[in-house]
């Protein structure tokens, strides 16, 4: 049983999809959950993630944050660190725009990198500073945990998504690199690489493409967001203390190989 009672988790992009499922699951495990994106704090109390957690008896806050604003990231994380201490950081906020290299304009390229790479970097930088200052992993304290949500598109090519693939590959190697620097200091940094997941983001796929992608997936299924959140929860917990710089694919076997259809 995973027990995160007394720990504080920051989840970026917690308003919907994988981030919402992750925030709900971390709260069920007992963590105080801070949600940071551009819409959860302004959503109605019926739909907001923070209010769903509170309705279920958990503790949650929601803050407006654009992860591309490094000063705002620093301010939010130092505020959390001062009030509670930061134990878990889930860098989930991300955007996806389609386009092969020849169809990708400058704005699309830089937006993909601003949110997916710069946003992750800004949050990691502020996060490791806050965790180090609080003595994560030292003197009997739990390890600090950072989980970056990358993608199978960061581990191999995905036709028609040049900027997205490149940005998620950057997150993969940033995870590995930072894991080496911070593991000796008591902070575990790992990634989850989802395959195809039922969220607003994958609404870009039409029905025939979706059927083809399911056919390429060994278990023949897309994931529910909670199945990705399960992996994030594991990497946020003490059960993963010996896991360093891993990229955990949660993809129904898509990266392993394509099934042969008789
Ligand atoms: P989603 O439903 O579109 O949700 C994206 C979340 O990111 C929203 O909460 C959004 O909130 C937030 N966000 C976007 N830009 C932001 C910004 N500048 N600052 C702060 N928050 C921002 O997407 P999802 O499918 O759950 O994806 C979550 C993560 O999983 C992403 O990193 C994505 O690349 C990755 N992923 C998804 C799939 C999939 O099949 N769905 C597969 C592999 C990887 P606001 O709009 O309120 O800011």
PDB file of C-alpha atoms and ligand atoms in Angstrom:
ATOM      1  CA  UNK A   1       0.000   0.000   0.000  1.00  0.00           C
ATOM      2  CA  UNK A   2       1.416   3.396  -0.964  1.00  0.00           C
ATOM      3  CA  UNK A   3       1.080   5.971   1.791  1.00  0.00           C
ATOM      4  CA  UNK A   4       1.984   9.594   1.014  1.00  0.00           C
ATOM      5  CA  UNK A   5       0.446  11.098   4.139  1.00  0.00           C
ATOM      6  CA  UNK A   6       2.303  14.245   5.168  1.00  0.00           C
ATOM      7  CA  UNK A   7       3.848  14.781   1.740  1.00  0.00           C
ATOM      8  CA  UNK A   8       3.115  17.630  -0.629  1.00  0.00           C
ATOM      9  CA  UNK A   9       2.885  17.061  -4.369  1.00  0.00           C
ATOM     10  CA  UNK A  10       2.806  19.637  -7.148  1.00  0.00           C
ATOM     11  CA  UNK A  11       1.151  18.471 -10.376  1.00  0.00           C
ATOM     12  CA  UNK A  12       1.375  20.741 -13.411  1.00  0.00           C
ATOM     13  CA  UNK A  13      -1.493  20.476 -15.888  1.00  0.00           C
ATOM     14  CA  UNK A  14      -3.842  18.893 -13.360  1.00  0.00           C
ATOM     15  CA  UNK A  15      -7.060  20.301 -14.769  1.00  0.00           C
ATOM     16  CA  UNK A  16      -7.800  17.342 -17.029  1.00  0.00           C
ATOM     17  CA  UNK A  17      -6.505  14.148 -18.622  1.00  0.00           C
ATOM     18  CA  UNK A  18      -3.437  12.451 -17.172  1.00  0.00           C
ATOM     19  CA  UNK A  19      -2.692  15.316 -14.766  1.00  0.00           C
ATOM     20  CA  UNK A  20      -6.175  15.196 -13.260  1.00  0.00           C
ATOM     21  CA  UNK A  21      -6.026  11.405 -12.824  1.00  0.00           C
ATOM     22  CA  UNK A  22      -2.589  11.767 -11.213  1.00  0.00           C
ATOM     23  CA  UNK A  23      -3.703  14.496  -8.813  1.00  0.00           C
ATOM     24  CA  UNK A  24      -6.724  12.408  -7.734  1.00  0.00           C
ATOM     25  CA  UNK A  25      -4.593   9.304  -7.178  1.00  0.00           C
ATOM     26  CA  UNK A  26      -1.867  11.109  -5.215  1.00  0.00           C
ATOM     27  CA  UNK A  27      -4.594  12.542  -2.993  1.00  0.00           C
ATOM     28  CA  UNK A  28      -6.111   9.066  -2.429  1.00  0.00           C
ATOM     29  CA  UNK A  29      -2.630   7.984  -1.275  1.00  0.00           C
ATOM     30  CA  UNK A  30      -2.742  10.790   1.297  1.00  0.00           C
ATOM     31  CA  UNK A  31      -0.665  13.543  -0.294  1.00  0.00           C
ATOM     32  CA  UNK A  32      -1.582  17.204  -0.149  1.00  0.00           C
ATOM     33  CA  UNK A  33      -1.920  18.057  -3.846  1.00  0.00           C
ATOM     34  CA  UNK A  34      -1.211  21.429  -5.435  1.00  0.00           C
ATOM     35  CA  UNK A  35      -2.512  21.744  -8.979  1.00  0.00           C
ATOM     36  CA  UNK A  36      -0.892  24.296 -11.271  1.00  0.00           C
ATOM     37  CA  UNK A  37      -2.084  25.201 -14.744  1.00  0.00           C
ATOM     38  CA  UNK A  38      -4.129  27.867 -16.460  1.00  0.00           C
ATOM     39  CA  UNK A  39      -7.654  26.564 -15.965  1.00  0.00           C
ATOM     40  CA  UNK A  40      -8.212  24.432 -12.849  1.00  0.00           C
ATOM     41  CA  UNK A  41      -8.360  27.400 -10.473  1.00  0.00           C
ATOM     42  CA  UNK A  42     -10.935  29.151 -12.671  1.00  0.00           C
ATOM     43  CA  UNK A  43     -13.061  26.054 -13.437  1.00  0.00           C
ATOM     44  CA  UNK A  44     -16.401  25.604 -11.680  1.00  0.00           C
ATOM     45  CA  UNK A  45     -16.329  23.813  -8.326  1.00  0.00           C
ATOM     46  CA  UNK A  46     -18.271  20.982  -9.969  1.00  0.00           C
ATOM     47  CA  UNK A  47     -15.518  20.233 -12.449  1.00  0.00           C
ATOM     48  CA  UNK A  48     -12.252  21.484 -10.936  1.00  0.00           C
ATOM     49  CA  UNK A  49      -9.771  18.825  -9.851  1.00  0.00           C
ATOM     50  CA  UNK A  50      -8.944  20.574  -6.551  1.00  0.00           C
ATOM     51  CA  UNK A  51     -12.598  20.597  -5.568  1.00  0.00           C
ATOM     52  CA  UNK A  52     -13.062  16.907  -6.454  1.00  0.00           C
ATOM     53  CA  UNK A  53     -10.157  16.086  -4.100  1.00  0.00           C
ATOM     54  CA  UNK A  54     -11.656  18.162  -1.302  1.00  0.00           C
ATOM     55  CA  UNK A  55     -15.109  16.552  -1.875  1.00  0.00           C
ATOM     56  CA  UNK A  56     -13.440  13.160  -1.362  1.00  0.00           C
ATOM     57  CA  UNK A  57     -11.910  14.304   1.940  1.00  0.00           C
ATOM     58  CA  UNK A  58      -8.415  15.157   0.664  1.00  0.00           C
ATOM     59  CA  UNK A  59      -6.368  18.334   0.787  1.00  0.00           C
ATOM     60  CA  UNK A  60      -5.785  20.340  -2.386  1.00  0.00           C
ATOM     61  CA  UNK A  61      -5.079  23.791  -3.782  1.00  0.00           C
ATOM     62  CA  UNK A  62      -5.171  25.103  -7.297  1.00  0.00           C
ATOM     63  CA  UNK A  63      -2.978  27.898  -8.641  1.00  0.00           C
ATOM     64  CA  UNK A  64      -2.829  29.688 -11.960  1.00  0.00           C
ATOM     65  CA  UNK A  65       0.503  28.868 -13.599  1.00  0.00           C
ATOM     66  CA  UNK A  66       1.811  29.110 -17.132  1.00  0.00           C
ATOM     67  CA  UNK A  67       4.842  26.815 -16.970  1.00  0.00           C
ATOM     68  CA  UNK A  68       6.593  28.874 -19.652  1.00  0.00           C
ATOM     69  CA  UNK A  69       6.888  31.784 -17.184  1.00  0.00           C
ATOM     70  CA  UNK A  70      10.026  30.979 -15.189  1.00  0.00           C
ATOM     71  CA  UNK A  71       9.527  33.786 -12.641  1.00  0.00           C
ATOM     72  CA  UNK A  72       6.008  32.531 -11.912  1.00  0.00           C
ATOM     73  CA  UNK A  73       7.297  28.953 -11.562  1.00  0.00           C
ATOM     74  CA  UNK A  74       9.969  30.109  -9.089  1.00  0.00           C
ATOM     75  CA  UNK A  75       7.421  32.137  -7.102  1.00  0.00           C
ATOM     76  CA  UNK A  76       4.897  29.289  -6.830  1.00  0.00           C
ATOM     77  CA  UNK A  77       7.451  26.651  -5.874  1.00  0.00           C
ATOM     78  CA  UNK A  78       9.104  28.837  -3.240  1.00  0.00           C
ATOM     79  CA  UNK A  79       5.671  29.626  -1.799  1.00  0.00           C
ATOM     80  CA  UNK A  80       4.851  25.881  -1.581  1.00  0.00           C
ATOM     81  CA  UNK A  81       8.282  25.124  -0.135  1.00  0.00           C
ATOM     82  CA  UNK A  82       7.856  27.786   2.520  1.00  0.00           C
ATOM     83  CA  UNK A  83       4.352  26.727   3.563  1.00  0.00           C
ATOM     84  CA  UNK A  84       4.612  22.936   3.346  1.00  0.00           C
ATOM     85  CA  UNK A  85       7.907  21.761   1.840  1.00  0.00           C
ATOM     86  CA  UNK A  86       7.872  20.158  -1.622  1.00  0.00           C
ATOM     87  CA  UNK A  87       8.203  16.361  -1.668  1.00  0.00           C
ATOM     88  CA  UNK A  88       6.857  15.361  -5.100  1.00  0.00           C
ATOM     89  CA  UNK A  89       6.878  17.231  -8.411  1.00  0.00           C
ATOM     90  CA  UNK A  90       5.000  15.859 -11.424  1.00  0.00           C
ATOM     91  CA  UNK A  91       5.851  17.718 -14.633  1.00  0.00           C
ATOM     92  CA  UNK A  92       2.817  16.756 -16.660  1.00  0.00           C
ATOM     93  CA  UNK A  93       1.773  19.975 -18.484  1.00  0.00           C
ATOM     94  CA  UNK A  94       2.238  19.534 -22.203  1.00  0.00           C
ATOM     95  CA  UNK A  95       0.913  20.446 -25.615  1.00  0.00           C
ATOM     96  CA  UNK A  96       0.822  18.621 -28.935  1.00  0.00           C
ATOM     97  CA  UNK A  97       0.676  20.112 -32.415  1.00  0.00           C
ATOM     98  CA  UNK A  98       0.795  17.982 -35.546  1.00  0.00           C
ATOM     99  CA  UNK A  99       3.146  18.606 -38.464  1.00  0.00           C
ATOM    100  CA  UNK A 100       5.999  16.961 -40.349  1.00  0.00           C
ATOM    101  CA  UNK A 101       9.238  19.008 -40.471  1.00  0.00           C
ATOM    102  CA  UNK A 102       8.232  20.740 -43.728  1.00  0.00           C
ATOM    103  CA  UNK A 103       4.843  21.728 -42.284  1.00  0.00           C
ATOM    104  CA  UNK A 104       6.078  23.060 -38.934  1.00  0.00           C
ATOM    105  CA  UNK A 105       6.296  26.844 -38.662  1.00  0.00           C
ATOM    106  CA  UNK A 106       8.531  28.732 -36.229  1.00  0.00           C
ATOM    107  CA  UNK A 107       5.723  29.463 -33.785  1.00  0.00           C
ATOM    108  CA  UNK A 108       4.641  25.825 -33.563  1.00  0.00           C
ATOM    109  CA  UNK A 109       8.214  24.659 -33.050  1.00  0.00           C
ATOM    110  CA  UNK A 110       8.943  27.162 -30.328  1.00  0.00           C
ATOM    111  CA  UNK A 111       5.588  26.691 -28.546  1.00  0.00           C
ATOM    112  CA  UNK A 112       6.170  22.929 -28.332  1.00  0.00           C
ATOM    113  CA  UNK A 113       9.603  23.529 -26.812  1.00  0.00           C
ATOM    114  CA  UNK A 114       8.467  26.394 -24.553  1.00  0.00           C
ATOM    115  CA  UNK A 115       5.784  24.304 -22.836  1.00  0.00           C
ATOM    116  CA  UNK A 116       7.151  20.766 -23.047  1.00  0.00           C
ATOM    117  CA  UNK A 117      10.869  21.430 -22.490  1.00  0.00           C
ATOM    118  CA  UNK A 118      11.342  24.896 -20.977  1.00  0.00           C
ATOM    119  CA  UNK A 119       8.327  24.397 -18.687  1.00  0.00           C
ATOM    120  CA  UNK A 120       9.672  21.072 -17.463  1.00  0.00           C
ATOM    121  CA  UNK A 121      13.144  22.537 -16.967  1.00  0.00           C
ATOM    122  CA  UNK A 122      11.888  25.603 -15.041  1.00  0.00           C
ATOM    123  CA  UNK A 123       9.836  23.414 -12.689  1.00  0.00           C
ATOM    124  CA  UNK A 124      12.687  20.910 -12.217  1.00  0.00           C
ATOM    125  CA  UNK A 125      15.156  23.697 -11.449  1.00  0.00           C
ATOM    126  CA  UNK A 126      12.936  25.306  -8.831  1.00  0.00           C
ATOM    127  CA  UNK A 127      11.893  21.862  -7.563  1.00  0.00           C
ATOM    128  CA  UNK A 128      15.404  20.493  -6.961  1.00  0.00           C
ATOM    129  CA  UNK A 129      16.411  23.725  -5.229  1.00  0.00           C
ATOM    130  CA  UNK A 130      13.414  23.528  -2.884  1.00  0.00           C
ATOM    131  CA  UNK A 131      13.970  19.819  -2.175  1.00  0.00           C
ATOM    132  CA  UNK A 132      17.696  20.257  -1.508  1.00  0.00           C
ATOM    133  CA  UNK A 133      17.065  23.150   0.835  1.00  0.00           C
ATOM    134  CA  UNK A 134      14.610  21.003   2.795  1.00  0.00           C
ATOM    135  CA  UNK A 135      17.162  18.164   3.035  1.00  0.00           C
ATOM    136  CA  UNK A 136      15.287  15.610   0.925  1.00  0.00           C
ATOM    137  CA  UNK A 137      16.585  12.076   1.432  1.00  0.00           C
ATOM    138  CA  UNK A 138      18.842  13.193   4.308  1.00  0.00           C
ATOM    139  CA  UNK A 139      18.594  12.436   8.022  1.00  0.00           C
ATOM    140  CA  UNK A 140      15.723   9.976   7.643  1.00  0.00           C
ATOM    141  CA  UNK A 141      13.619  12.254   5.421  1.00  0.00           C
ATOM    142  CA  UNK A 142      11.926  10.707   2.381  1.00  0.00           C
ATOM    143  CA  UNK A 143      13.583  11.048  -1.003  1.00  0.00           C
ATOM    144  CA  UNK A 144      12.439  13.954  -3.141  1.00  0.00           C
ATOM    145  CA  UNK A 145      10.575  12.671  -6.201  1.00  0.00           C
ATOM    146  CA  UNK A 146      10.383  14.246  -9.640  1.00  0.00           C
ATOM    147  CA  UNK A 147       8.376  12.530 -12.365  1.00  0.00           C
ATOM    148  CA  UNK A 148       8.468  14.000 -15.863  1.00  0.00           C
ATOM    149  CA  UNK A 149       5.704  12.963 -18.233  1.00  0.00           C
ATOM    150  CA  UNK A 150       7.342  12.387 -21.596  1.00  0.00           C
ATOM    151  CA  UNK A 151       5.894  10.145 -24.337  1.00  0.00           C
ATOM    152  CA  UNK A 152       6.604   7.139 -26.505  1.00  0.00           C
ATOM    153  CA  UNK A 153       7.045   9.891 -29.126  1.00  0.00           C
ATOM    154  CA  UNK A 154      10.218  10.884 -27.263  1.00  0.00           C
ATOM    155  CA  UNK A 155      11.641   7.395 -27.694  1.00  0.00           C
ATOM    156  CA  UNK A 156      10.925   6.742 -31.370  1.00  0.00           C
ATOM    157  CA  UNK A 157       9.528   8.627 -34.351  1.00  0.00           C
ATOM    158  CA  UNK A 158       5.793   9.251 -34.628  1.00  0.00           C
ATOM    159  CA  UNK A 159       4.772  10.185 -38.185  1.00  0.00           C
ATOM    160  CA  UNK A 160       3.533  13.778 -38.553  1.00  0.00           C
ATOM    161  CA  UNK A 161       4.611  15.092 -35.119  1.00  0.00           C
ATOM    162  CA  UNK A 162       8.120  16.516 -35.624  1.00  0.00           C
ATOM    163  CA  UNK A 163       8.202  19.216 -32.947  1.00  0.00           C
ATOM    164  CA  UNK A 164       6.350  17.112 -30.388  1.00  0.00           C
ATOM    165  CA  UNK A 165       8.706  14.127 -30.847  1.00  0.00           C
ATOM    166  CA  UNK A 166      11.787  16.338 -30.585  1.00  0.00           C
ATOM    167  CA  UNK A 167      10.491  18.093 -27.472  1.00  0.00           C
ATOM    168  CA  UNK A 168       9.604  14.840 -25.698  1.00  0.00           C
ATOM    169  CA  UNK A 169      13.016  13.349 -26.589  1.00  0.00           C
ATOM    170  CA  UNK A 170      14.577  16.381 -24.865  1.00  0.00           C
ATOM    171  CA  UNK A 171      12.551  15.594 -21.742  1.00  0.00           C
ATOM    172  CA  UNK A 172      13.795  11.976 -21.852  1.00  0.00           C
ATOM    173  CA  UNK A 173      17.441  12.965 -21.788  1.00  0.00           C
ATOM    174  CA  UNK A 174      16.931  15.840 -19.354  1.00  0.00           C
ATOM    175  CA  UNK A 175      15.445  13.239 -17.000  1.00  0.00           C
ATOM    176  CA  UNK A 176      18.414  10.908 -17.375  1.00  0.00           C
ATOM    177  CA  UNK A 177      20.971  13.693 -17.042  1.00  0.00           C
ATOM    178  CA  UNK A 178      19.407  15.307 -13.975  1.00  0.00           C
ATOM    179  CA  UNK A 179      18.885  11.904 -12.326  1.00  0.00           C
ATOM    180  CA  UNK A 180      22.648  11.417 -12.235  1.00  0.00           C
ATOM    181  CA  UNK A 181      23.272  14.795 -10.596  1.00  0.00           C
ATOM    182  CA  UNK A 182      20.532  14.564  -7.981  1.00  0.00           C
ATOM    183  CA  UNK A 183      20.304  10.892  -7.049  1.00  0.00           C
ATOM    184  CA  UNK A 184      23.348  11.183  -4.740  1.00  0.00           C
ATOM    185  CA  UNK A 185      21.615  14.156  -3.104  1.00  0.00           C
ATOM    186  CA  UNK A 186      18.402  12.291  -2.241  1.00  0.00           C
ATOM    187  CA  UNK A 187      16.169  13.190  -5.195  1.00  0.00           C
ATOM    188  CA  UNK A 188      14.871  10.511  -7.579  1.00  0.00           C
ATOM    189  CA  UNK A 189      14.159  11.811 -11.077  1.00  0.00           C
ATOM    190  CA  UNK A 190      12.331   9.514 -13.495  1.00  0.00           C
ATOM    191  CA  UNK A 191       9.917   9.726 -16.422  1.00  0.00           C
ATOM    192  CA  UNK A 192       6.730   8.046 -17.457  1.00  0.00           C
ATOM    193  CA  UNK A 193       6.321   7.597 -21.211  1.00  0.00           C
ATOM    194  CA  UNK A 194       2.646   7.057 -22.020  1.00  0.00           C
ATOM    195  CA  UNK A 195       1.468   5.469 -25.240  1.00  0.00           C
ATOM    196  CA  UNK A 196      -1.926   6.474 -26.606  1.00  0.00           C
ATOM    197  CA  UNK A 197      -4.241   7.691 -23.851  1.00  0.00           C
ATOM    198  CA  UNK A 198      -7.906   8.735 -23.936  1.00  0.00           C
ATOM    199  CA  UNK A 199      -7.659  12.487 -23.304  1.00  0.00           C
ATOM    200  CA  UNK A 200      -8.435  15.798 -25.034  1.00  0.00           C
ATOM    201  CA  UNK A 201      -4.932  15.678 -26.532  1.00  0.00           C
ATOM    202  CA  UNK A 202      -5.620  12.554 -28.593  1.00  0.00           C
ATOM    203  CA  UNK A 203      -8.849  13.964 -30.032  1.00  0.00           C
ATOM    204  CA  UNK A 204      -6.630  14.965 -33.004  1.00  0.00           C
ATOM    205  CA  UNK A 205      -6.749  11.337 -34.219  1.00  0.00           C
ATOM    206  CA  UNK A 206      -9.640  10.434 -36.505  1.00  0.00           C
ATOM    207  CA  UNK A 207     -11.389   7.058 -36.176  1.00  0.00           C
ATOM    208  CA  UNK A 208      -9.438   5.184 -38.896  1.00  0.00           C
ATOM    209  CA  UNK A 209      -6.091   6.399 -37.521  1.00  0.00           C
ATOM    210  CA  UNK A 210      -7.135   5.415 -34.048  1.00  0.00           C
ATOM    211  CA  UNK A 211      -8.127   1.928 -35.212  1.00  0.00           C
ATOM    212  CA  UNK A 212      -4.766   1.581 -36.972  1.00  0.00           C
ATOM    213  CA  UNK A 213      -2.889   2.641 -33.829  1.00  0.00           C
ATOM    214  CA  UNK A 214      -4.832   0.159 -31.726  1.00  0.00           C
ATOM    215  CA  UNK A 215      -3.903  -2.520 -34.247  1.00  0.00           C
ATOM    216  CA  UNK A 216      -0.215  -1.638 -33.831  1.00  0.00           C
ATOM    217  CA  UNK A 217      -0.427  -1.978 -30.037  1.00  0.00           C
ATOM    218  CA  UNK A 218       0.233  -5.468 -28.651  1.00  0.00           C
ATOM    219  CA  UNK A 219      -2.620  -5.348 -26.124  1.00  0.00           C
ATOM    220  CA  UNK A 220      -4.868  -3.622 -28.694  1.00  0.00           C
ATOM    221  CA  UNK A 221      -5.917  -0.832 -26.338  1.00  0.00           C
ATOM    222  CA  UNK A 222      -5.483   2.829 -25.564  1.00  0.00           C
ATOM    223  CA  UNK A 223      -4.899   3.664 -21.913  1.00  0.00           C
ATOM    224  CA  UNK A 224      -7.281   5.238 -19.481  1.00  0.00           C
ATOM    225  CA  UNK A 225      -5.523   8.253 -17.832  1.00  0.00           C
ATOM    226  CA  UNK A 226      -5.628   6.417 -14.489  1.00  0.00           C
ATOM    227  CA  UNK A 227      -3.336   3.722 -15.887  1.00  0.00           C
ATOM    228  CA  UNK A 228      -0.683   6.388 -16.484  1.00  0.00           C
ATOM    229  CA  UNK A 229      -1.347   7.907 -13.056  1.00  0.00           C
ATOM    230  CA  UNK A 230      -0.700   4.479 -11.473  1.00  0.00           C
ATOM    231  CA  UNK A 231       2.869   4.584 -12.819  1.00  0.00           C
ATOM    232  CA  UNK A 232       3.371   8.184 -11.689  1.00  0.00           C
ATOM    233  CA  UNK A 233       2.138   7.230  -8.209  1.00  0.00           C
ATOM    234  CA  UNK A 234       4.659   4.382  -8.028  1.00  0.00           C
ATOM    235  CA  UNK A 235       7.532   6.671  -9.091  1.00  0.00           C
ATOM    236  CA  UNK A 236       6.367   9.252  -6.513  1.00  0.00           C
ATOM    237  CA  UNK A 237       6.488   6.744  -3.670  1.00  0.00           C
ATOM    238  CA  UNK A 238       9.140   5.121  -1.467  1.00  0.00           C
ATOM    239  CA  UNK A 239       8.691   1.913  -3.530  1.00  0.00           C
ATOM    240  CA  UNK A 240      10.796   3.533  -6.267  1.00  0.00           C
ATOM    241  CA  UNK A 241      13.716   4.753  -4.117  1.00  0.00           C
ATOM    242  CA  UNK A 242      16.206   2.590  -6.057  1.00  0.00           C
ATOM    243  CA  UNK A 243      14.911   3.631  -9.490  1.00  0.00           C
ATOM    244  CA  UNK A 244      17.028   6.409 -10.992  1.00  0.00           C
ATOM    245  CA  UNK A 245      16.666   8.067 -14.393  1.00  0.00           C
ATOM    246  CA  UNK A 246      14.263   5.442 -15.696  1.00  0.00           C
ATOM    247  CA  UNK A 247      11.852   6.046 -18.568  1.00  0.00           C
ATOM    248  CA  UNK A 248       8.872   3.856 -17.734  1.00  0.00           C
ATOM    249  CA  UNK A 249       6.779   3.149 -20.835  1.00  0.00           C
ATOM    250  CA  UNK A 250       3.065   2.675 -20.147  1.00  0.00           C
ATOM    251  CA  UNK A 251       1.968   1.914 -23.673  1.00  0.00           C
ATOM    252  CA  UNK A 252       0.319  -1.504 -23.982  1.00  0.00           C
ATOM    253  CA  UNK A 253       3.574  -2.761 -25.492  1.00  0.00           C
ATOM    254  CA  UNK A 254       3.733  -0.304 -28.414  1.00  0.00           C
ATOM    255  CA  UNK A 255       7.477   0.284 -28.054  1.00  0.00           C
ATOM    256  CA  UNK A 256       8.214  -3.407 -27.734  1.00  0.00           C
ATOM    257  CA  UNK A 257       6.938  -4.320 -31.172  1.00  0.00           C
ATOM    258  CA  UNK A 258       4.026  -4.506 -33.549  1.00  0.00           C
ATOM    259  CA  UNK A 259       1.818  -7.580 -33.484  1.00  0.00           C
ATOM    260  CA  UNK A 260       1.423  -9.561 -36.700  1.00  0.00           C
ATOM    261  CA  UNK A 261      -2.230  -9.707 -37.673  1.00  0.00           C
ATOM    262  CA  UNK A 262      -3.165 -13.024 -39.321  1.00  0.00           C
TER     263      UNK A 262
HETATM  264  P1  LIG B   1      -4.504  17.324 -21.992  1.00  0.00           P
HETATM  265  O1  LIG B   1      -5.739  16.584 -21.609  1.00  0.00           O
HETATM  266  O2  LIG B   1      -4.488  18.166 -23.204  1.00  0.00           O
HETATM  267  O3  LIG B   1      -4.020  18.167 -20.730  1.00  0.00           O
HETATM  268  C1  LIG B   1      -2.873  18.969 -20.813  1.00  0.00           C
HETATM  269  C2  LIG B   1      -2.688  19.693 -19.495  1.00  0.00           C
HETATM  270  O4  LIG B   1      -1.523  20.531 -19.629  1.00  0.00           O
HETATM  271  C3  LIG B   1      -3.866  20.568 -19.151  1.00  0.00           C
HETATM  272  O5  LIG B   1      -4.151  20.479 -17.773  1.00  0.00           O
HETATM  273  C4  LIG B   1      -3.342  21.967 -19.489  1.00  0.00           C
HETATM  274  O6  LIG B   1      -3.955  22.890 -18.621  1.00  0.00           O
HETATM  275  C5  LIG B   1      -1.861  21.836 -19.177  1.00  0.00           C
HETATM  276  N1  LIG B   1      -1.056  22.853 -19.861  1.00  0.00           N
HETATM  277  C6  LIG B   1      -0.879  23.023 -21.196  1.00  0.00           C
HETATM  278  N2  LIG B   1      -0.110  24.103 -21.419  1.00  0.00           N
HETATM  279  C7  LIG B   1       0.228  24.604 -20.201  1.00  0.00           C
HETATM  280  C8  LIG B   1       1.003  25.703 -19.762  1.00  0.00           C
HETATM  281  N3  LIG B   1       1.619  26.529 -20.631  1.00  0.00           N
HETATM  282  N4  LIG B   1       1.137  25.926 -18.434  1.00  0.00           N
HETATM  283  C9  LIG B   1       0.517  25.111 -17.532  1.00  0.00           C
HETATM  284  N5  LIG B   1      -0.227  24.062 -17.889  1.00  0.00           N
HETATM  285  C10 LIG B   1      -0.377  23.817 -19.205  1.00  0.00           C
HETATM  286  O7  LIG B   1      -3.289  16.311 -22.196  1.00  0.00           O
HETATM  287  P2  LIG B   1      -2.946  14.865 -21.615  1.00  0.00           P
HETATM  288  O8  LIG B   1      -3.203  13.905 -22.690  1.00  0.00           O
HETATM  289  O9  LIG B   1      -3.532  14.677 -20.274  1.00  0.00           O
HETATM  290  O10 LIG B   1      -1.354  15.016 -21.517  1.00  0.00           O
HETATM  291  C11 LIG B   1      -0.651  15.196 -20.298  1.00  0.00           C
HETATM  292  C12 LIG B   1       0.820  14.925 -20.575  1.00  0.00           C
HETATM  293  O11 LIG B   1       0.962  13.591 -21.085  1.00  0.00           O
HETATM  294  C13 LIG B   1       1.430  15.842 -21.634  1.00  0.00           C
HETATM  295  O12 LIG B   1       2.743  16.172 -21.266  1.00  0.00           O
HETATM  296  C14 LIG B   1       1.433  14.967 -22.884  1.00  0.00           C
HETATM  297  O13 LIG B   1       2.392  15.360 -23.811  1.00  0.00           O
HETATM  298  C15 LIG B   1       1.694  13.611 -22.292  1.00  0.00           C
HETATM  299  N6  LIG B   1       1.277  12.493 -23.130  1.00  0.00           N
HETATM  300  C16 LIG B   1      -0.034  12.312 -23.477  1.00  0.00           C
HETATM  301  C17 LIG B   1      -0.382  11.225 -24.285  1.00  0.00           C
HETATM  302  C18 LIG B   1      -1.802  10.955 -24.706  1.00  0.00           C
HETATM  303  O14 LIG B   1      -2.025  10.014 -25.492  1.00  0.00           O
HETATM  304  N7  LIG B   1      -2.786  11.689 -24.231  1.00  0.00           N
HETATM  305  C19 LIG B   1       0.603  10.339 -24.731  1.00  0.00           C
HETATM  306  C20 LIG B   1       1.921  10.559 -24.345  1.00  0.00           C
HETATM  307  C21 LIG B   1       2.248  11.624 -23.538  1.00  0.00           C
HETATM  308  P3  LIG B   1      -4.385  24.381 -19.008  1.00  0.00           P
HETATM  309  O15 LIG B   1      -4.790  24.348 -20.456  1.00  0.00           O
HETATM  310  O16 LIG B   1      -5.414  24.688 -18.040  1.00  0.00           O
HETATM  311  O17 LIG B   1      -3.153  25.201 -18.775  1.00  0.00           O
END
